[in-house]
PDB file of C-alpha atoms in Angstrom:
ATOM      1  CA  UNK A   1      -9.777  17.930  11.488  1.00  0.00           C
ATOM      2  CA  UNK A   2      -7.670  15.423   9.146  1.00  0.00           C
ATOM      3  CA  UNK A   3      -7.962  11.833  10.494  1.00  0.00           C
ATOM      4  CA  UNK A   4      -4.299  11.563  10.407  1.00  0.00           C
ATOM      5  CA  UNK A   5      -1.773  14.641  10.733  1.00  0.00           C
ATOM      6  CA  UNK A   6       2.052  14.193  10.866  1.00  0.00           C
ATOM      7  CA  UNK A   7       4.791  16.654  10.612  1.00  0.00           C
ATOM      8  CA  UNK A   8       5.956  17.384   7.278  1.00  0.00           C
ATOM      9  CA  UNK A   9       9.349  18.017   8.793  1.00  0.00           C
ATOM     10  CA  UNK A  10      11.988  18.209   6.964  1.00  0.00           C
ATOM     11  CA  UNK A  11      14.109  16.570   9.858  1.00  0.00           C
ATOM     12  CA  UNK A  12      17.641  16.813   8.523  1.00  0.00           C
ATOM     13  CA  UNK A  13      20.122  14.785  10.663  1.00  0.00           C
ATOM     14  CA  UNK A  14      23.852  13.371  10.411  1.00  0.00           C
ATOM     15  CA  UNK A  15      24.729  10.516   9.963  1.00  0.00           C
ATOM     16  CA  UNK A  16      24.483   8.413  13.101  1.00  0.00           C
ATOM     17  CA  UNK A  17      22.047  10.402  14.863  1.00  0.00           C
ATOM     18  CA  UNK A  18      18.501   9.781  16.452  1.00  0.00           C
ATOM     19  CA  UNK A  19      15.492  11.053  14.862  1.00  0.00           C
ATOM     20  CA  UNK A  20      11.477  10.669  15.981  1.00  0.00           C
ATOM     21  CA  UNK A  21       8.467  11.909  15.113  1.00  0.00           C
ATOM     22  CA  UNK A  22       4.711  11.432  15.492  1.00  0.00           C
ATOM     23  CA  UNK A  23       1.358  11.106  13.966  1.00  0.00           C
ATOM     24  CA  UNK A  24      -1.712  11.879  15.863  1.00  0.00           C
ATOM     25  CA  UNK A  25      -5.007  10.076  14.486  1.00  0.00           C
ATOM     26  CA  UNK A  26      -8.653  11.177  15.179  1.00  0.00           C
ATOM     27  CA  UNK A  27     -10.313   8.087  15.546  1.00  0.00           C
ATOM     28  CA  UNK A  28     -10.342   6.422  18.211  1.00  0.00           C
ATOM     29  CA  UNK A  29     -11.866   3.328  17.186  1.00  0.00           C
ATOM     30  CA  UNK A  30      -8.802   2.620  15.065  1.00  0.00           C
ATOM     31  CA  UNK A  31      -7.603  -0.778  14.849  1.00  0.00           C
ATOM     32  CA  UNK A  32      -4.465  -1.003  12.667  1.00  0.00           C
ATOM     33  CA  UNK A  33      -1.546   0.985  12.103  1.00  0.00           C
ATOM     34  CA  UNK A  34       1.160   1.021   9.825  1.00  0.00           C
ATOM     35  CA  UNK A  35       4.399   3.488   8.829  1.00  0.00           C
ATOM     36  CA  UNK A  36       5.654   2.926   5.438  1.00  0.00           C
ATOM     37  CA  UNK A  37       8.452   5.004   3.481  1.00  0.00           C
ATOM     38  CA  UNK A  38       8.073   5.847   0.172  1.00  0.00           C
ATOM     39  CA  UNK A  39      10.873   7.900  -2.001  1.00  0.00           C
ATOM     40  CA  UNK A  40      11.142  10.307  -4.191  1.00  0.00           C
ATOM     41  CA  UNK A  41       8.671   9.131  -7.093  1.00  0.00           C
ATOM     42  CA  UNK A  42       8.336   5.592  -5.982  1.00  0.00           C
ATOM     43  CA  UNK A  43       5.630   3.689  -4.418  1.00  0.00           C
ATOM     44  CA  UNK A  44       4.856   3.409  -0.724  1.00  0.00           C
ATOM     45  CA  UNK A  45       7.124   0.271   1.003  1.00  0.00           C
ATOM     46  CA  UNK A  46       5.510  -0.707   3.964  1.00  0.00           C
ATOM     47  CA  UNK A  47       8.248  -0.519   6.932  1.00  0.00           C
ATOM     48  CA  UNK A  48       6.420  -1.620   9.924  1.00  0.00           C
ATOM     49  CA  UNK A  49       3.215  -2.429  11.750  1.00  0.00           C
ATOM     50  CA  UNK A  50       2.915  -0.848  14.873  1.00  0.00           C
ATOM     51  CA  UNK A  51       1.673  -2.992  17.569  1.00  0.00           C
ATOM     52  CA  UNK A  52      -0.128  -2.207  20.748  1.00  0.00           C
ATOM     53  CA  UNK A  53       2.989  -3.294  23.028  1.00  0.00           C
ATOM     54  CA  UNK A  54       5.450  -1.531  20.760  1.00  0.00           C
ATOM     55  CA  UNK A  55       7.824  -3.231  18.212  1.00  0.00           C
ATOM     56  CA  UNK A  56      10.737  -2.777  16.799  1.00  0.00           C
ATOM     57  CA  UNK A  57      12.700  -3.627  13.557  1.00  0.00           C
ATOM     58  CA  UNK A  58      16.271  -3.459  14.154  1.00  0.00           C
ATOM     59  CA  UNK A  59      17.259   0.405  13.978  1.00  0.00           C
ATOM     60  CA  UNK A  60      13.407   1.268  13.623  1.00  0.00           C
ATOM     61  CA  UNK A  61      11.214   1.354  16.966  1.00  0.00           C
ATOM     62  CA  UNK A  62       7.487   2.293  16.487  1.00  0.00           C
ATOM     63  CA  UNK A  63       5.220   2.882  19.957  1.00  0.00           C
ATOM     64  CA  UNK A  64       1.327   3.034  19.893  1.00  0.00           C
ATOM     65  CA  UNK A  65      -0.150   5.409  22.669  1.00  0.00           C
ATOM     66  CA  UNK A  66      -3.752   4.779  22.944  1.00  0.00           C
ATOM     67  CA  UNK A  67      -4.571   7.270  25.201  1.00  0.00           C
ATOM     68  CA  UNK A  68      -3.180  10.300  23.226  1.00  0.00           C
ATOM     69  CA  UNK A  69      -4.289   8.573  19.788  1.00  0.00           C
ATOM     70  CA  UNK A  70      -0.739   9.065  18.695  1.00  0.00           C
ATOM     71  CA  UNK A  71       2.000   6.295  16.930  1.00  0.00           C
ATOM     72  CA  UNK A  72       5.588   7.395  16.994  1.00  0.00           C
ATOM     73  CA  UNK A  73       9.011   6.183  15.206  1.00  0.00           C
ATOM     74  CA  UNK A  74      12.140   6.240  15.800  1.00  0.00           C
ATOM     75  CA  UNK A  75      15.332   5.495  14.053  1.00  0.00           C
ATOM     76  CA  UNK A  76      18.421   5.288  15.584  1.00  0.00           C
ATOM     77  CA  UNK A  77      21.816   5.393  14.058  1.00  0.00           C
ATOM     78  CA  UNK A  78      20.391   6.977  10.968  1.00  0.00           C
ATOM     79  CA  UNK A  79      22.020   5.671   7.569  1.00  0.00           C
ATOM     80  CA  UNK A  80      22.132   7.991   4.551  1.00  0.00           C
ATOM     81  CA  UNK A  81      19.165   5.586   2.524  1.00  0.00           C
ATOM     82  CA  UNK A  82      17.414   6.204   5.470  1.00  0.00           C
ATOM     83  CA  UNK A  83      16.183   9.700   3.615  1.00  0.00           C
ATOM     84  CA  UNK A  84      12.295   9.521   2.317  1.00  0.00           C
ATOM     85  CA  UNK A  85       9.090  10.397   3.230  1.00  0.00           C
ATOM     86  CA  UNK A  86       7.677   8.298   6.457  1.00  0.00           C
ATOM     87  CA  UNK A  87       3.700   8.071   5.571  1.00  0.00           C
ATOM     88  CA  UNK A  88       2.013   7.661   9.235  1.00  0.00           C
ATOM     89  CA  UNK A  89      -1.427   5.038   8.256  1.00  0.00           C
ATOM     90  CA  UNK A  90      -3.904   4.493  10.101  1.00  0.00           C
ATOM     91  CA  UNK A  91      -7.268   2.296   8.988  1.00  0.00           C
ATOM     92  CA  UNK A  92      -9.850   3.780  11.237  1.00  0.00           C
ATOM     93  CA  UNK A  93     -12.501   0.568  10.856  1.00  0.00           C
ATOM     94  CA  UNK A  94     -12.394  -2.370   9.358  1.00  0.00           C
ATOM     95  CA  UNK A  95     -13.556  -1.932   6.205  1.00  0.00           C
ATOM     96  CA  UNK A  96     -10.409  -1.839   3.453  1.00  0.00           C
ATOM     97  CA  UNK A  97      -9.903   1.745   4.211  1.00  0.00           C
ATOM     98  CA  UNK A  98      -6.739   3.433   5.475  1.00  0.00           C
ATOM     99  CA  UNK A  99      -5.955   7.159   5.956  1.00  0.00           C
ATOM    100  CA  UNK A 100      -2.865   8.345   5.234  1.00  0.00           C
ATOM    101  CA  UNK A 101      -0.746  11.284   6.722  1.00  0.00           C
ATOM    102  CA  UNK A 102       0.707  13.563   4.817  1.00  0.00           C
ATOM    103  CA  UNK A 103       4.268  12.390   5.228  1.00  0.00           C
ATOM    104  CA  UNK A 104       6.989  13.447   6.921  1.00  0.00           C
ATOM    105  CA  UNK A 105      10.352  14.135   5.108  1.00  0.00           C
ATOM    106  CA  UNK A 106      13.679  12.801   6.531  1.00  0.00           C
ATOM    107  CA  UNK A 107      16.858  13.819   4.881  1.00  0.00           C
ATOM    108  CA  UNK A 108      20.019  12.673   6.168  1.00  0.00           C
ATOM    109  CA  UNK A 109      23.015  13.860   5.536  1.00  0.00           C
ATOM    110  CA  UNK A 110      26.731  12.530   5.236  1.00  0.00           C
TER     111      UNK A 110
ATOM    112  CA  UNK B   1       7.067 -12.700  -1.879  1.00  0.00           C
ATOM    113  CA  UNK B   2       5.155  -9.336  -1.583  1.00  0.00           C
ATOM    114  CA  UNK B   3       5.445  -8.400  -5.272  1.00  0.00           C
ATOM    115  CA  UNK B   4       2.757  -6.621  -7.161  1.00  0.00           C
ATOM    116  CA  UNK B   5       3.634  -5.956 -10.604  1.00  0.00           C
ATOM    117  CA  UNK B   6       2.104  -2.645 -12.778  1.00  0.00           C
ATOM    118  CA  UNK B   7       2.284  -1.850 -16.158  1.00  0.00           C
ATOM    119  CA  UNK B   8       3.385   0.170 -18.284  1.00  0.00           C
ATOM    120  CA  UNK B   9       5.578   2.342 -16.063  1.00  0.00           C
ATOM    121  CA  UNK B  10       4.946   5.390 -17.831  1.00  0.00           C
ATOM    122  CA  UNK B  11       2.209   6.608 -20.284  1.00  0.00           C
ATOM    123  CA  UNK B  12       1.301   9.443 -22.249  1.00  0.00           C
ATOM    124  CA  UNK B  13      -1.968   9.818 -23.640  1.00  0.00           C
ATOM    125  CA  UNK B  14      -3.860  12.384 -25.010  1.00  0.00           C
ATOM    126  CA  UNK B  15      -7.463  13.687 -23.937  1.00  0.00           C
ATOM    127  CA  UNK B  16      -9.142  11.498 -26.703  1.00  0.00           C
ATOM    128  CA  UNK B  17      -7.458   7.965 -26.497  1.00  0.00           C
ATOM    129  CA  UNK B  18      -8.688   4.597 -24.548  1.00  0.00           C
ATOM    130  CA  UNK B  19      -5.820   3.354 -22.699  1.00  0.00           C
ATOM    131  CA  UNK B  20      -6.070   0.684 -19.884  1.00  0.00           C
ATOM    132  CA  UNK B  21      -4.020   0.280 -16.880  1.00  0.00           C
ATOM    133  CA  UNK B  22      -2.365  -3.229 -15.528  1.00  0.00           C
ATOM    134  CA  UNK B  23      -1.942  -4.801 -12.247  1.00  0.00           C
ATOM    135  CA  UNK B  24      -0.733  -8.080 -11.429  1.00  0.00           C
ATOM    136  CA  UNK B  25      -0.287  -9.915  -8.014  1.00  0.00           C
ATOM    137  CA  UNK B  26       0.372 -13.541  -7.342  1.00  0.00           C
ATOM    138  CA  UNK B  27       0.244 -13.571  -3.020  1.00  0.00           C
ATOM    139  CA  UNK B  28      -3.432 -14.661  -3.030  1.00  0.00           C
ATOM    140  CA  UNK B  29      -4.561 -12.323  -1.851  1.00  0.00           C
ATOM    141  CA  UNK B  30      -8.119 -11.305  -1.925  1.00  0.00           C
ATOM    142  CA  UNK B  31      -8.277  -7.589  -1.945  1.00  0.00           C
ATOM    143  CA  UNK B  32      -7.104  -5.229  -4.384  1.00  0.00           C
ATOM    144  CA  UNK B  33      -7.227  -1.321  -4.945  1.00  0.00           C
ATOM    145  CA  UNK B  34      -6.398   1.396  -7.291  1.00  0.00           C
ATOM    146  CA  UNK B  35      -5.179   4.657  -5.627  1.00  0.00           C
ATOM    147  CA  UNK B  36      -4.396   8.054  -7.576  1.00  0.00           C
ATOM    148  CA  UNK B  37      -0.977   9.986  -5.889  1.00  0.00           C
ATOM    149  CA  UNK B  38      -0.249  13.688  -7.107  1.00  0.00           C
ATOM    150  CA  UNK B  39       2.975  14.853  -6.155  1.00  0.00           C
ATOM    151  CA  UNK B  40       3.910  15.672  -2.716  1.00  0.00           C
ATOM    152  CA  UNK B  41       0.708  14.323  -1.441  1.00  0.00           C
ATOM    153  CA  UNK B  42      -0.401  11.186  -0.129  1.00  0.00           C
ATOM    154  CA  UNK B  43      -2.122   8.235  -1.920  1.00  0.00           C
ATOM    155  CA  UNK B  44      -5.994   8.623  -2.835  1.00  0.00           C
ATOM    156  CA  UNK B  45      -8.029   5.680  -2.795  1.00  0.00           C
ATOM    157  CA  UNK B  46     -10.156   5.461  -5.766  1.00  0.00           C
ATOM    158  CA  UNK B  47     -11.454   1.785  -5.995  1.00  0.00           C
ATOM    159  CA  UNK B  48     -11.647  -1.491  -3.960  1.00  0.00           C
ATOM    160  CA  UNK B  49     -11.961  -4.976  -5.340  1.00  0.00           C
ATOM    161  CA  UNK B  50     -12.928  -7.707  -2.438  1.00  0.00           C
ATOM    162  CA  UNK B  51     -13.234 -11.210  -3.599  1.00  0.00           C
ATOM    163  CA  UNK B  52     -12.944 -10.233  -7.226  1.00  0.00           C
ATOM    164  CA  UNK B  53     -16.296  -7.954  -6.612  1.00  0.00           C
ATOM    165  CA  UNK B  54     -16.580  -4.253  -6.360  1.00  0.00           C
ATOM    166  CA  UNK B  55     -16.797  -3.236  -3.264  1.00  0.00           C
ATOM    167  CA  UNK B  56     -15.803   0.616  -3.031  1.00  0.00           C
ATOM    168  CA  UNK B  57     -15.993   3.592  -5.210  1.00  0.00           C
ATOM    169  CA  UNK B  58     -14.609   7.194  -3.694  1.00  0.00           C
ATOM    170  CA  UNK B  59     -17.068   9.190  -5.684  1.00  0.00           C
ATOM    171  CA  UNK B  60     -14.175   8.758  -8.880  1.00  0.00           C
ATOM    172  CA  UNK B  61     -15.280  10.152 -12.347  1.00  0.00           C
ATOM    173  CA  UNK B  62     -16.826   7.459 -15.114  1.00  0.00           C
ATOM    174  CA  UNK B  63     -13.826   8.186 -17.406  1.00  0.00           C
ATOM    175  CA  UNK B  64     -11.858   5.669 -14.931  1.00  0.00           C
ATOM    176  CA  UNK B  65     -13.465   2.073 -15.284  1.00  0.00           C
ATOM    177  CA  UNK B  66     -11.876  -0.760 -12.982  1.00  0.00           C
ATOM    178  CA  UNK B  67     -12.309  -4.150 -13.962  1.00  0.00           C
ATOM    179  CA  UNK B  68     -11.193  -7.351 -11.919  1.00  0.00           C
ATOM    180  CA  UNK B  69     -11.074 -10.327 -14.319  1.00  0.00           C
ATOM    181  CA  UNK B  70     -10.166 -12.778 -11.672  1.00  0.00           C
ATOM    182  CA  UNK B  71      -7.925 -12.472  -8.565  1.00  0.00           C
ATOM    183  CA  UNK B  72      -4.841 -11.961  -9.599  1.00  0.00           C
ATOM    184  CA  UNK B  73      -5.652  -9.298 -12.303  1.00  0.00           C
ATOM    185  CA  UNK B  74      -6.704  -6.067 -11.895  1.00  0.00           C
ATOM    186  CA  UNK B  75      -7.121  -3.215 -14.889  1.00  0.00           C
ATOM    187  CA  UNK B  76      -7.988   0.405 -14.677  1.00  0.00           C
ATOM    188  CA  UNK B  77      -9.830   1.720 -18.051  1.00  0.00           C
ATOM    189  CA  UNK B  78      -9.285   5.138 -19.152  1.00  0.00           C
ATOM    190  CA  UNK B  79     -11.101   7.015 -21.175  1.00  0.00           C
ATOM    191  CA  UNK B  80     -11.377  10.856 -22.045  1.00  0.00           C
ATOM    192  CA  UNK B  81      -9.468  11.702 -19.327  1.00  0.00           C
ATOM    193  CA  UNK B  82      -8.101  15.222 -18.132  1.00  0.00           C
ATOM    194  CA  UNK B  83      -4.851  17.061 -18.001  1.00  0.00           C
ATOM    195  CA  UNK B  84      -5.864  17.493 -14.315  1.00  0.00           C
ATOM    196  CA  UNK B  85      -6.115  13.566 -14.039  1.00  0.00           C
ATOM    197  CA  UNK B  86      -1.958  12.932 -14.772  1.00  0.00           C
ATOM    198  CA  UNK B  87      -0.434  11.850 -11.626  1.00  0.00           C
ATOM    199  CA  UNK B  88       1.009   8.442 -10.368  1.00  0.00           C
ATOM    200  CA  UNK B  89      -1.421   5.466 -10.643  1.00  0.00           C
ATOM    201  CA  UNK B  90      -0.782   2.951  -7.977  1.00  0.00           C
ATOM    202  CA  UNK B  91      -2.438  -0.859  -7.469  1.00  0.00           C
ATOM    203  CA  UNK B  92      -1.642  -2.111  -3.770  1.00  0.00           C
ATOM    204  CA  UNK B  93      -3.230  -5.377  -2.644  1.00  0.00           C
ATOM    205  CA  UNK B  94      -3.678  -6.651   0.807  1.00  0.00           C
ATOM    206  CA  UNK B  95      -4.444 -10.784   2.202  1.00  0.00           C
ATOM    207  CA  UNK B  96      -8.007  -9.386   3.990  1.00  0.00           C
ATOM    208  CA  UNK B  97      -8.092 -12.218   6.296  1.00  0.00           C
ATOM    209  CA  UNK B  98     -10.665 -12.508   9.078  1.00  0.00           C
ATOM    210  CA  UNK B  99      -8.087 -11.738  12.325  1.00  0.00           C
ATOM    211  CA  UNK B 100      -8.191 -11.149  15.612  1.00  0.00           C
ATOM    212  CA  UNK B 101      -8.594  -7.230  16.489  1.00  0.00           C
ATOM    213  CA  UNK B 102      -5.814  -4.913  16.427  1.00  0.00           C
ATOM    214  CA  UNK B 103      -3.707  -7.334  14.491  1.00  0.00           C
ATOM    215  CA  UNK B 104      -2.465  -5.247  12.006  1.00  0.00           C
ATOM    216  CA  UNK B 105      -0.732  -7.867  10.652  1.00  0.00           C
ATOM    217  CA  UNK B 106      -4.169  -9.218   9.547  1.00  0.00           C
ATOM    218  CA  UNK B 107      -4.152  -7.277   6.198  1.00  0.00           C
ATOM    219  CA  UNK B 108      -1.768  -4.814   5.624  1.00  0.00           C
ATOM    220  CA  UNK B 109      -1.729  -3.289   2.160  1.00  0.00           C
ATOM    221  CA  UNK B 110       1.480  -3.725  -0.679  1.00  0.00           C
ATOM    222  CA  UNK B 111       1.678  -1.345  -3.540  1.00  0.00           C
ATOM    223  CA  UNK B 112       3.021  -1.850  -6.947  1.00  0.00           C
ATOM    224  CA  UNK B 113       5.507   0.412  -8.545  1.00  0.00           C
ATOM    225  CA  UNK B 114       3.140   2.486 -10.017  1.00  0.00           C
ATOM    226  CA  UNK B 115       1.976   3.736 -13.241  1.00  0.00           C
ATOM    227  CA  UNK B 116       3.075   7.348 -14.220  1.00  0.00           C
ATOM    228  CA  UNK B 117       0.423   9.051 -16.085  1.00  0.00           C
ATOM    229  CA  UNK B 118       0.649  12.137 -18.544  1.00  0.00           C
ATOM    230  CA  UNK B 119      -2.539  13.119 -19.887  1.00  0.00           C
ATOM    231  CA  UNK B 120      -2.041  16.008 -22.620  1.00  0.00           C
TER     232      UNK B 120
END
């Protein structure tokens, strides 16, 4: 089992719509977790923490869930640069490490 | 200022040359890293650098060398590499600052641009 799986997607949305998705991690000892978009033949930008109580980041909401070992995010009123791959990472201990999902593509369209 | 610098951007390079890899970062921070990206997947750690010392190796071949002349500076030597071994080259570094558990602000990781890498 990967230590972090996502869907790949593609989600393609309109403009102005709603889109989520999840990552499920397999360790539950896990610590910190992070969602960072990276485009097409760039490097990964880190786009938010994700916090135990939730957080969000103006049109970006990200939710922890413990329990089911999964982080979610969601972006509301989706903007066309909001198209890229969403990289779900988790570090599993404390020791410089993080796992990284495969990515999940978001393509927005006008 | 999150900026970590890489350079070149692009190189080409065939199976028989010495080339060396950049990375620059002026946040103080303490930790740095070299990951290897092919495309479509995700980033593959290769190296770690805590405190300007060594501190993890993923098993990568000898024909990549890191080298951490202080801790702001962070190379990658290549040498004899492999077709197989073009991809992108990326340097992230991250504060690694003793926190309080489940802060993930404690040390979260920033990546350079990235070097692209063509090995004929």
């Amino acid at each position: 089992r990967k230590e972090v799986e996502q869907d790949p997607g593609p989600f393609n949305v309109p403009e102005g719509a709603t889109v989520a998705f999840n990552c499920t991690y397999s360790n539950s000892a896990s610590q910190s977790f992070f969602w960072y978009r990276q485009d097409c033949r760039k490097e990964p930008k880190l786009l938010m923490s994700v916090y135990s109580s939730g957080n969000e980041d103006g049109r970006f909401t990200a939710q922890l869930n413990r329990a089911s070992q999964y982080i979610s995010l969601l972006i509301r009123d989706s903007k066309l640069s909001d198209s890229a791959t969403y990289l779900c990472v988790v570090e599993p201990s404390n020791d410089y490490k993080l796992s990284f999902g495969a990515g999940t593509t978001v393509t927005v369209r006008a | 200022d999150t900026e970590v610098t890489q350079t070149p951007k692009h190189l080409v390079m065939g199976m028989t040359n010495k080339k060396s890899l950049k990375c620059e970062q002026h946040m103080g921070h303490r930790a740095m890293y070299w990951y290897k990206q092919k495309a479509k997947k995700p980033p593959e750690l290769m190296f770690v650098y805590s405190y300007e010392k060594l501190s993890i190796n993923e098993s990568v071949p000898s024909r990549f060398s890191p080298e951490c002349p202080n801790s702001s500076l962070l190379n990658l030597h290549l040498h004899a590499l492999q077709p197989e071994d073009s991809a992108l080259y990326l340097c992230a570094s991250s504060p690694r600052t003793l926190g309080l558990a489940g802060d993930a602000s404690t040390d979260t990781q920033y990546f350079g641009p990235g070097t692209r890498l063509t090995v004929l």
